[in-house]
Coordinates of C-alpha atoms and ligand atoms in Angstrom, one line a residue:
X1 CA 27.3 9.1 -15.9
X2 CA 29.0 10.9 -13.1
X3 CA 30.2 14.4 -13.1
X4 CA 33.7 13.1 -12.3
X5 CA 34.0 11.1 -15.4
X6 CA 32.4 13.5 -17.8
X7 CA 35.8 14.4 -19.2
X8 CA 36.9 10.9 -19.5
X9 CA 33.7 10.2 -21.6
X10 CA 34.9 13.1 -24.0
X11 CA 38.8 12.1 -24.3
X12 CA 38.7 8.2 -23.6
X13 CA 35.9 6.2 -24.7
X14 CA 37.3 3.0 -23.9
X15 CA 38.1 3.8 -20.3
X16 CA 34.9 5.8 -19.9
X17 CA 32.8 2.7 -20.9
X18 CA 34.4 0.6 -18.4
X19 CA 34.0 3.2 -15.7
X20 CA 30.3 3.4 -16.6
X21 CA 29.9 -0.3 -16.7
X22 CA 31.4 -0.6 -13.3
X23 CA 29.1 2.1 -11.9
X24 CA 26.1 0.2 -13.4
X25 CA 27.4 -3.0 -11.8
X26 CA 27.6 -1.4 -8.5
X27 CA 24.3 0.0 -8.7
X28 CA 22.5 -3.1 -10.0
X29 CA 23.9 -5.8 -7.8
X30 CA 24.0 -6.5 -4.0
X31 CA 27.4 -5.8 -2.9
X32 CA 28.1 -8.3 0.0
X33 CA 31.8 -8.4 -0.1
X34 CA 32.8 -7.8 3.5
X35 CA 35.8 -5.6 2.7
X36 CA 34.0 -3.2 0.4
X37 CA 31.8 -0.4 0.8
X38 CA 30.6 2.8 -1.1
X39 CA 32.5 5.9 -0.4
X40 CA 30.6 9.2 -0.3
X41 CA 30.5 11.6 -3.1
X42 CA 32.8 13.9 -1.1
X43 CA 35.3 11.2 -0.4
X44 CA 35.3 10.4 -4.2
X45 CA 35.7 14.2 -5.1
X46 CA 38.7 14.5 -2.8
X47 CA 40.1 11.5 -4.3
X48 CA 39.9 13.1 -7.6
X49 CA 41.3 16.3 -6.6
X50 CA 44.5 18.0 -7.8
X51 CA 46.3 16.9 -4.6
X52 CA 47.0 13.9 -6.8
X53 CA 49.4 16.1 -8.8
X54 CA 51.6 17.0 -5.8
X55 CA 54.9 15.2 -4.6
X56 CA 55.3 15.6 -0.8
X57 CA 57.9 13.1 0.4
X58 CA 58.4 13.6 4.1
X59 CA 56.0 14.8 6.7
X60 CA 54.5 18.2 7.5
X61 CA 56.9 20.7 8.1
X62 CA 59.7 18.5 7.0
X63 CA 59.2 18.0 3.2
X64 CA 61.8 17.7 0.5
X65 CA 60.1 19.9 -2.2
X66 CA 58.5 23.2 -2.0
X67 CA 54.9 24.1 -2.5
X68 CA 53.7 22.2 0.7
X69 CA 51.5 24.9 2.2
X70 CA 48.2 23.0 1.6
X71 CA 49.7 19.4 1.7
X72 CA 51.0 19.9 5.2
X73 CA 47.7 21.4 6.3
X74 CA 45.6 18.4 4.7
X75 CA 47.9 15.9 6.1
X76 CA 48.0 17.5 9.5
X77 CA 44.1 17.6 9.5
X78 CA 43.8 14.0 8.6
X79 CA 46.2 12.8 11.3
X80 CA 44.4 15.2 13.8
X81 CA 41.0 13.9 12.8
X82 CA 42.2 10.2 12.9
X83 CA 43.7 10.8 16.3
X84 CA 40.7 12.3 17.7
X85 CA 38.3 9.8 16.0
X86 CA 40.2 6.8 17.6
X87 CA 41.8 8.5 20.6
X88 CA 45.2 7.7 19.4
X89 CA 48.5 9.3 20.5
X90 CA 50.0 9.2 17.0
X91 CA 48.8 8.7 13.5
X92 CA 50.6 8.1 10.1
X93 CA 48.2 8.4 7.1
X94 CA 50.7 7.8 4.4
X95 CA 50.7 4.1 3.9
X96 CA 49.2 3.2 0.4
X97 CA 47.0 0.5 1.9
X98 CA 46.6 -1.9 4.7
X99 CA 49.2 -4.4 3.6
X100 CA 51.9 -1.7 3.3
X101 CA 50.9 -0.3 6.7
X102 CA 51.5 -3.9 8.2
X103 CA 54.9 -4.1 6.4
X104 CA 55.9 -0.8 7.9
X105 CA 54.9 -1.9 11.3
X106 CA 57.1 -5.1 10.9
X107 CA 59.9 -2.9 9.5
X108 CA 59.7 -0.5 12.4
X109 CA 59.6 -2.9 15.3
X110 CA 61.2 -6.1 14.2
X111 CA 64.6 -7.5 12.8
X112 CA 64.5 -10.0 10.1
X113 CA 63.8 -13.5 11.6
X114 CA 62.1 -12.4 14.7
X115 CA 59.2 -14.2 16.0
X116 CA 55.7 -13.2 15.2
X117 CA 52.3 -14.8 16.2
X118 CA 49.2 -14.0 14.4
X119 CA 45.9 -15.6 13.7
X120 CA 46.2 -18.3 11.0
X121 CA 44.8 -17.3 7.4
X122 CA 42.5 -20.5 7.3
X123 CA 41.0 -19.3 10.7
X124 CA 40.3 -15.6 9.5
X125 CA 43.6 -13.9 9.9
X126 CA 45.3 -11.9 7.0
X127 CA 48.0 -12.7 4.6
X128 CA 50.2 -10.0 6.2
X129 CA 49.8 -11.8 9.7
X130 CA 52.6 -14.2 9.0
X131 CA 51.2 -16.3 6.2
X132 CA 53.8 -18.2 4.2
X133 CA 53.3 -16.7 0.8
X134 CA 53.5 -13.2 2.2
X135 CA 56.8 -11.2 3.0
X136 CA 55.5 -11.6 6.7
X137 CA 55.7 -15.4 6.5
X138 CA 59.0 -15.4 4.5
X139 CA 61.1 -12.8 6.4
X140 CA 59.9 -13.6 10.0
X141 CA 59.6 -16.7 12.2
X142 CA 55.9 -16.7 12.1
X143 CA 53.5 -18.9 14.2
X144 CA 49.8 -19.0 14.4
X145 CA 46.9 -19.5 16.6
X146 CA 43.5 -21.0 15.5
X147 CA 40.0 -21.0 16.8
X148 CA 38.5 -23.4 19.1
X149 CA 37.1 -26.4 16.8
X150 CA 33.9 -26.6 18.6
X151 CA 32.8 -23.1 19.3
X152 CA 34.9 -21.7 16.2
X153 CA 35.7 -18.8 18.4
X154 CA 39.1 -17.5 19.3
X155 CA 40.4 -19.9 22.2
X156 CA 42.5 -17.7 24.5
X157 CA 43.9 -20.7 26.4
X158 CA 45.4 -21.8 23.1
X159 CA 46.5 -18.4 22.3
X160 CA 48.2 -18.2 25.8
X161 CA 49.9 -21.6 25.4
X162 CA 51.4 -21.1 22.0
X163 CA 52.5 -17.3 23.0
X164 CA 54.3 -18.7 25.9
X165 CA 55.9 -21.4 23.6
X166 CA 57.1 -19.3 20.9
X167 CA 57.7 -16.0 22.8
X168 CA 56.9 -13.8 19.9
X169 CA 58.3 -10.2 19.5
X170 CA 55.2 -9.1 17.8
X171 CA 51.7 -10.5 18.6
X172 CA 49.0 -9.7 16.0
X173 CA 45.2 -9.6 16.6
X174 CA 42.6 -8.7 14.1
X175 CA 41.1 -10.6 11.2
X176 CA 39.6 -10.5 7.7
X177 CA 37.1 -13.3 8.3
X178 CA 36.1 -13.6 11.9
X179 CA 32.4 -12.9 12.8
X180 CA 32.7 -12.2 16.4
X181 CA 34.0 -9.4 18.7
X182 CA 37.6 -9.5 19.2
X183 CA 38.6 -9.4 22.8
X184 CA 41.7 -6.9 22.7
X185 CA 42.2 -6.8 26.3
X186 CA 42.5 -10.6 26.5
X187 CA 45.2 -10.4 23.8
X188 CA 46.9 -7.3 25.6
X189 CA 47.1 -9.5 28.6
X190 CA 48.8 -12.4 26.9
X191 CA 51.2 -10.0 25.0
X192 CA 52.2 -8.6 28.4
X193 CA 52.9 -11.9 29.8
X194 CA 55.4 -12.8 27.1
X195 CA 56.7 -9.3 26.7
X196 CA 55.4 -9.0 23.1
X197 CA 54.4 -5.7 21.2
X198 CA 50.7 -5.9 20.5
X199 CA 49.6 -5.0 17.0
X200 CA 45.7 -4.8 16.6
X201 CA 44.8 -5.0 12.8
X202 CA 41.4 -3.5 12.5
X203 CA 41.3 -3.2 8.9
X204 CA 37.8 -4.8 8.7
X205 CA 36.2 -3.2 11.8
X206 CA 37.5 0.3 11.8
X207 CA 34.3 1.8 10.9
X208 CA 32.6 -0.3 13.7
X209 CA 35.3 0.9 16.2
X210 CA 34.9 4.6 15.1
X211 CA 31.2 4.3 15.4
X212 CA 31.2 2.6 18.7
X213 CA 29.8 -0.7 17.5
X214 CA 32.9 -2.8 18.5
X215 CA 35.3 -2.2 21.3
X216 CA 38.4 -0.4 20.5
X217 CA 42.0 -1.6 20.8
X218 CA 43.5 1.8 21.2
X219 CA 44.1 1.8 25.0
X220 CA 45.5 -1.8 25.1
X221 CA 47.5 -2.2 21.8
X222 CA 50.8 -0.7 21.2
X223 CA 50.2 -0.2 17.5
X224 CA 46.9 -0.2 15.6
X225 CA 46.8 -0.6 11.9
X226 CA 43.8 -0.3 9.4
X227 CA 42.7 0.2 6.1
X228 CA 40.6 3.4 5.5
X229 CA 38.3 1.8 2.7
X230 CA 36.5 -1.0 4.4
X231 CA 33.8 -0.3 7.1
X232 CA 35.5 3.0 7.7
X233 CA 34.2 4.0 4.2
X234 CA 37.1 6.3 3.1
X235 CA 39.3 6.2 0.1
X236 CA 41.7 3.3 -0.5
X237 CA 44.6 3.6 1.9
X238 CA 46.2 2.5 5.1
X239 CA 46.5 4.2 8.6
X240 CA 48.9 3.4 11.5
X241 CA 48.2 4.7 15.0
X242 CA 50.6 4.0 17.8
X243 CA 51.8 5.2 21.2
X244 CA 54.3 8.0 21.2
X245 CA 57.1 5.7 21.9
X246 CA 56.9 4.1 18.6
X247 CA 55.8 7.1 16.5
X248 CA 59.4 7.8 15.2
X249 CA 60.0 4.3 14.2
X250 CA 56.8 3.9 12.5
X251 CA 57.1 7.2 10.6
X252 CA 60.6 6.3 9.5
X253 CA 59.5 2.8 8.3
X254 CA 56.7 4.4 6.1
X255 CA 59.1 7.1 4.8
X256 CA 61.9 6.9 3.8
X257 CA 62.3 3.1 4.4
X258 CA 59.3 1.7 2.3
X259 CA 57.5 4.4 0.5
X260 CA 58.3 7.5 -1.6
X261 CA 55.8 10.3 -2.0
X262 CA 52.5 9.9 -0.2
X263 CA 49.3 9.9 -2.3
X264 CA 48.0 13.3 -1.1
X265 CA 44.7 12.9 -2.9
X266 CA 44.0 9.9 -0.8
X267 CA 45.3 11.8 2.2
X268 CA 42.8 14.5 1.6
X269 CA 40.0 12.0 1.0
X270 CA 40.9 10.2 4.3
X271 CA 40.6 13.6 6.0
X272 CA 37.0 13.8 4.6
X273 CA 36.1 10.3 5.6
X274 CA 37.5 10.8 9.1
X275 CA 35.3 13.9 9.4
X276 CA 32.2 12.0 8.3
X277 CA 33.0 9.1 10.6
X278 CA 33.1 11.4 13.6
X279 CA 29.3 12.4 13.1
X280 CA 26.3 11.0 15.0
X281 CA 25.0 9.8 11.6
X282 CA 28.0 7.6 11.3
X283 CA 27.4 6.1 14.7
X284 CA 23.8 5.3 13.4
X285 CA 25.5 3.6 10.2
X286 CA 27.9 1.6 12.3
X287 CA 25.1 0.3 14.5
X288 CA 22.9 -0.5 11.6
X289 CA 25.7 -2.4 10.0
X290 CA 25.6 -4.8 12.9
X291 CA 21.8 -4.8 13.2
X292 CA 21.9 -5.7 9.5
X293 CA 24.3 -8.5 9.7
X294 CA 22.4 -10.0 12.5
X295 CA 19.1 -9.8 10.6
X296 CA 20.9 -11.3 7.5
X297 CA 22.3 -14.1 9.6
X298 CA 18.6 -14.8 10.8
X299 CA 17.4 -14.9 7.2
X300 CA 20.2 -17.2 6.2
X301 CA 19.6 -19.5 9.1
X302 CA 16.0 -19.8 8.2
X303 CA 17.0 -20.9 4.9
X304 CA 18.7 -23.8 6.6
X305 CA 22.3 -22.4 6.1
X306 CA 25.1 -23.2 8.6
X307 CA 26.8 -20.1 10.1
X308 CA 30.4 -20.4 11.4
X309 CA 30.0 -19.5 15.1
X310 CA 26.2 -19.7 14.6
X311 CA 25.9 -16.0 13.8
X312 CA 27.6 -12.7 14.0
X313 CA 28.6 -9.7 16.4
X314 CA 30.0 -7.5 13.5
X315 CA 29.5 -6.7 9.9
X316 CA 30.5 -10.0 8.8
X317 CA 29.0 -13.7 8.2
X318 CA 30.8 -16.8 7.3
X319 CA 28.5 -19.4 5.7
X320 CA 29.7 -23.0 5.9
X321 CA 28.2 -24.8 2.9
X322 CA 29.6 -28.2 3.9
X323 CA 26.2 -29.6 4.9
X324 CA 24.8 -28.4 1.4
X325 CA 27.5 -30.3 -0.2
X326 CA 28.4 -27.4 -2.5
X327 CA 31.8 -25.7 -2.7
X328 CA 32.4 -22.2 -1.9
X329 CA 33.4 -21.2 -5.4
X330 CA 30.3 -22.7 -7.1
X331 CA 28.2 -20.9 -4.7
X332 CA 29.9 -17.6 -5.2
X333 CA 29.7 -17.9 -9.0
X334 CA 26.0 -18.8 -9.0
X335 CA 25.4 -16.0 -6.7
X336 CA 27.2 -13.6 -8.9
X337 CA 24.8 -14.7 -11.8
X338 CA 22.0 -13.9 -9.4
X339 CA 23.4 -10.4 -8.9
X340 CA 24.6 -11.2 -5.3
X341 CA 28.3 -10.5 -5.0
X342 CA 30.2 -12.3 -2.4
X343 CA 33.6 -14.0 -2.2
X344 CA 34.2 -17.8 -1.4
X345 CA 36.2 -18.3 1.8
X346 CA 37.8 -20.8 3.9
X347 CA 36.1 -21.8 7.0
X348 CA 37.9 -22.9 10.2
X349 CA 39.3 -26.6 9.7
X350 CA 38.3 -26.4 6.2
X351 CA 38.6 -29.8 4.4
X352 CA 38.6 -28.2 0.9
X353 CA 41.5 -26.1 -0.6
X354 CA 42.1 -22.4 -0.5
X355 CA 40.9 -21.9 -4.2
X356 CA 37.6 -23.8 -3.7
X357 CA 37.0 -23.4 0.0
X358 CA 33.7 -24.6 1.9
X359 CA 32.5 -21.2 2.7
X360 CA 31.4 -18.0 1.4
X361 CA 31.9 -14.6 3.4
X362 CA 29.3 -12.0 3.5
X363 CA 29.4 -8.4 4.8
X364 CA 26.8 -5.8 5.4
X365 CA 28.8 -2.4 5.4
X366 CA 28.1 -1.5 1.6
X367 CA 24.3 -2.5 1.5
X368 CA 24.0 -0.5 4.8
X369 CA 25.4 2.5 3.1
X370 CA 22.8 2.2 0.4
X371 CA 20.2 2.7 3.2
X372 CA 19.1 -1.0 3.4
X373 CA 17.6 -2.0 6.8
X374 CA 16.7 -5.3 8.4
X375 CA 13.6 -6.0 6.2
X376 CA 15.8 -5.6 3.1
X377 CA 18.2 -8.2 4.8
X378 CA 15.5 -10.6 4.8
X379 CA 14.8 -10.1 1.2
X380 CA 18.6 -10.6 0.5
X381 CA 18.7 -13.8 2.5
X382 CA 15.7 -15.0 0.2
X383 CA 17.7 -14.1 -2.9
X384 CA 20.6 -16.1 -1.6
X385 CA 18.5 -19.0 -0.4
X386 CA 16.8 -19.1 -4.0
X387 CA 20.2 -18.9 -5.8
X388 CA 21.5 -21.6 -3.7
X389 CA 18.7 -23.9 -4.5
X390 CA 19.1 -23.2 -8.3
X391 CA 22.8 -23.5 -8.5
X392 CA 23.1 -25.2 -11.9
X393 CA 20.0 -23.5 -13.3
X394 CA 21.2 -20.4 -15.2
X395 CA 17.6 -19.4 -16.2
X396 CA 16.4 -19.2 -12.5
X397 CA 19.7 -17.4 -11.6
X398 CA 19.1 -14.9 -14.3
X399 CA 15.5 -14.3 -13.2
X400 CA 16.8 -13.7 -9.7
X401 CA 19.2 -11.3 -11.0
X402 CA 16.4 -9.2 -12.5
X403 CA 14.5 -9.1 -9.3
X404 CA 17.8 -8.1 -7.5
X405 CA 18.3 -5.3 -10.0
X406 CA 14.6 -4.2 -9.4
X407 CA 15.2 -4.4 -5.7
X408 CA 18.4 -2.2 -5.9
X409 CA 16.8 0.6 -7.8
X410 CA 15.2 1.6 -4.6
X411 CA 18.6 2.1 -3.1
X412 CA 20.7 4.7 -5.0
X413 CA 24.5 4.8 -4.6
X414 CA 26.1 7.7 -2.9
Ligands
PLP501 C1 42.2 -6.0 4.1 C2 43.1 -6.2 5.3 C3 44.4 -5.8 5.1 C4 45.1 -5.2 4.0 O1 44.5 -4.3 3.2 P1 44.9 -3.9 1.7 O2 44.4 -2.6 1.7 O3 44.1 -5.0 1.0 O4 46.4 -4.1 1.5 C5 45.2 -6.0 6.3 N1 44.7 -6.7 7.3 C6 43.5 -7.1 7.4 C7 43.0 -7.8 8.6 C8 42.7 -7.0 6.3 O5 41.3 -7.5 6.3

């Protein structure tokens, strides 16, 4: 039981038991979901602080309600820290999450029906990059680029070609399932050729960017959006950074156009996370995430698995299970029984449907936070290999889960 829930334990057994069970699940399983992490105790404390009680519509110095002495200070601090961490001209820390952040950017920079160009969802892009079931696909004329069928990497000749064809007003780079370095400069060059505003969505890799383990888009993109809770390891939330020329439009889009009162507890926690992310320890952390992903990739290859692009440059690995003749969903379910938590994921040019795609996505941000190193990654690759070899054997999967729990006990949660 954690300190933060001791009151829940007394007043609400039902919820307490769920919190406690989730704590144990997070401790006893190997968390390889690429978008997840473990926030520090300091971040969680700030999230649980009394800032959650405060209404603060508006921006520091321009609020609608009284009592903003400390909300102003903490929001200014969060934005100041975000700007210095990423080298940005302007920061808005109010978006409730990554998707609302992107919505605000569309709202600020586009008219309904304008043309946008993003990476296709089946190739690693995000729903909010113009996918048909998202607002971004419904309200805008959205087009997509893919990866090269052979290399499975972004094909800049193809991006250039489609950009010149559709002449997007907004071009989006960044992804949710792309295991390689994103060449922001190449995107910026194309955006400039077609007079598009460039949005770099670094939701997944923000921690790597902050820690110097992935190139930063800040100098070349007009707008940068991110979540605060993935590799960046903060509270759940969104952050928009932009050049000064877009600052007013972005701020107005977030509030009053799309949101009401910001979640000041999350803002305070984001300030804590940005402080943590500006330390040397965090640089080491970011570098270790990548080293671990590469070690895990090696381990998976040695178990005969095929990896999209053959490996990884970042925190993320996409395993293509096609050669194994198993579906991503069955694999993810079996892995969960074995205590290894991943998500099924489409692979480029997937021949299966999105509900049961051909791949699983794996990320190392969370396990690295627990202090696991390259040797631990080899062990994890072995667990995965064993589980996939025993897909239909619940008894074996259960035995692996026990080994996994034993393994996890050496790596306490923050
Ligand atoms: C996760 C993600 C988002 C959205 O974040 P939510 O907080 O889930 O709304 C946006 N863009 C990309 C590229 C992402 O990976």
